[in-house]
Amino acid sequence: MTAAVRTNWELAVVGGGPAGLAAASLAAKLGVETVLFDEQPTLGGQVYRNIEANSRTDDRLRAILG
């Protein structure tokens, strides 16, 4: 059985970097039906992609983003 895919939203945020995450989070908290799109499978934008592997910052960011 295929799950239904939602196709209508009040707000679409493009980009899962810090600004996109903040915008989507705030909009959702305000009750706006929000969807977030990013080209990568992990969120964080260029900040996430440019952190050295095994760094303390990387560990913290991974904990926040899941």
CSV table of C-alpha atoms in Angstrom, one decimal:
chain,number,residue,atom,x,y,z
A,1,MET,CA,0.0,0.0,0.0
A,2,THR,CA,1.4,3.4,-1.0
A,3,ALA,CA,1.1,6.3,1.5
A,4,ALA,CA,-0.5,9.4,0.4
A,5,VAL,CA,1.9,12.2,-0.4
A,6,ARG,CA,0.9,15.7,0.6
A,7,THR,CA,1.1,18.2,-2.3
A,8,ASN,CA,-0.3,21.5,-0.9
A,9,TRP,CA,1.5,23.8,1.6
A,10,GLU,CA,1.2,27.4,2.7
A,11,LEU,CA,5.0,28.0,2.6
A,12,ALA,CA,7.8,26.2,0.8
A,13,VAL,CA,11.3,27.0,2.1
A,14,VAL,CA,14.1,26.2,-0.3
A,15,GLY,CA,17.5,25.5,1.3
A,16,GLY,CA,18.2,23.6,4.5
A,17,GLY,CA,21.1,25.8,5.6
A,18,PRO,CA,20.9,27.9,8.8
A,19,ALA,CA,18.6,30.6,7.4
A,20,GLY,CA,16.3,28.1,5.7
A,21,LEU,CA,16.1,26.0,8.9
A,22,ALA,CA,15.3,29.1,11.0
A,23,ALA,CA,12.6,30.3,8.5
A,24,ALA,CA,10.9,26.9,8.4
A,25,SER,CA,11.1,26.5,12.1
A,26,LEU,CA,9.6,29.9,12.9
A,27,ALA,CA,6.9,29.5,10.3
A,28,ALA,CA,5.9,26.1,11.6
A,29,LYS,CA,5.8,27.5,15.2
A,30,LEU,CA,3.5,30.2,14.0
A,31,GLY,CA,1.1,27.7,12.6
A,32,VAL,CA,2.0,28.0,8.9
A,33,GLU,CA,1.9,24.7,7.0
A,34,THR,CA,5.5,24.5,5.9
A,35,VAL,CA,7.7,22.2,3.8
A,36,LEU,CA,11.5,22.4,3.6
A,37,PHE,CA,13.4,21.4,0.5
A,38,ASP,CA,17.2,20.9,0.1
A,39,GLU,CA,19.3,19.3,-2.6
A,40,GLN,CA,21.2,17.2,-0.1
A,41,PRO,CA,20.0,14.3,2.1
A,42,THR,CA,21.4,16.1,5.2
A,43,LEU,CA,20.4,19.5,6.5
A,44,GLY,CA,22.8,22.3,7.5
A,45,GLY,CA,23.7,23.8,4.1
A,46,GLN,CA,27.3,24.8,3.4
A,47,VAL,CA,28.0,25.1,7.1
A,48,TYR,CA,27.4,21.3,7.5
A,49,ARG,CA,29.2,20.3,4.4
A,50,ASN,CA,32.4,22.3,5.2
A,51,ILE,CA,33.0,21.0,8.7
A,52,GLU,CA,36.0,18.7,9.2
A,53,ALA,CA,35.0,15.1,9.7
A,54,ASN,CA,35.4,14.0,13.4
A,55,SER,CA,35.6,17.6,14.6
A,56,ARG,CA,33.8,18.6,17.9
A,57,THR,CA,31.7,21.0,15.9
A,58,ASP,CA,30.6,18.2,13.5
A,59,ASP,CA,29.5,16.1,16.5
A,60,ARG,CA,27.5,19.0,17.9
A,61,LEU,CA,25.9,19.8,14.6
A,62,ARG,CA,25.0,16.1,14.0
A,63,ALA,CA,23.4,16.0,17.4
A,64,ILE,CA,21.2,19.0,16.6
A,65,LEU,CA,20.3,18.0,13.1
A,66,GLY,CA,19.8,14.3,13.9
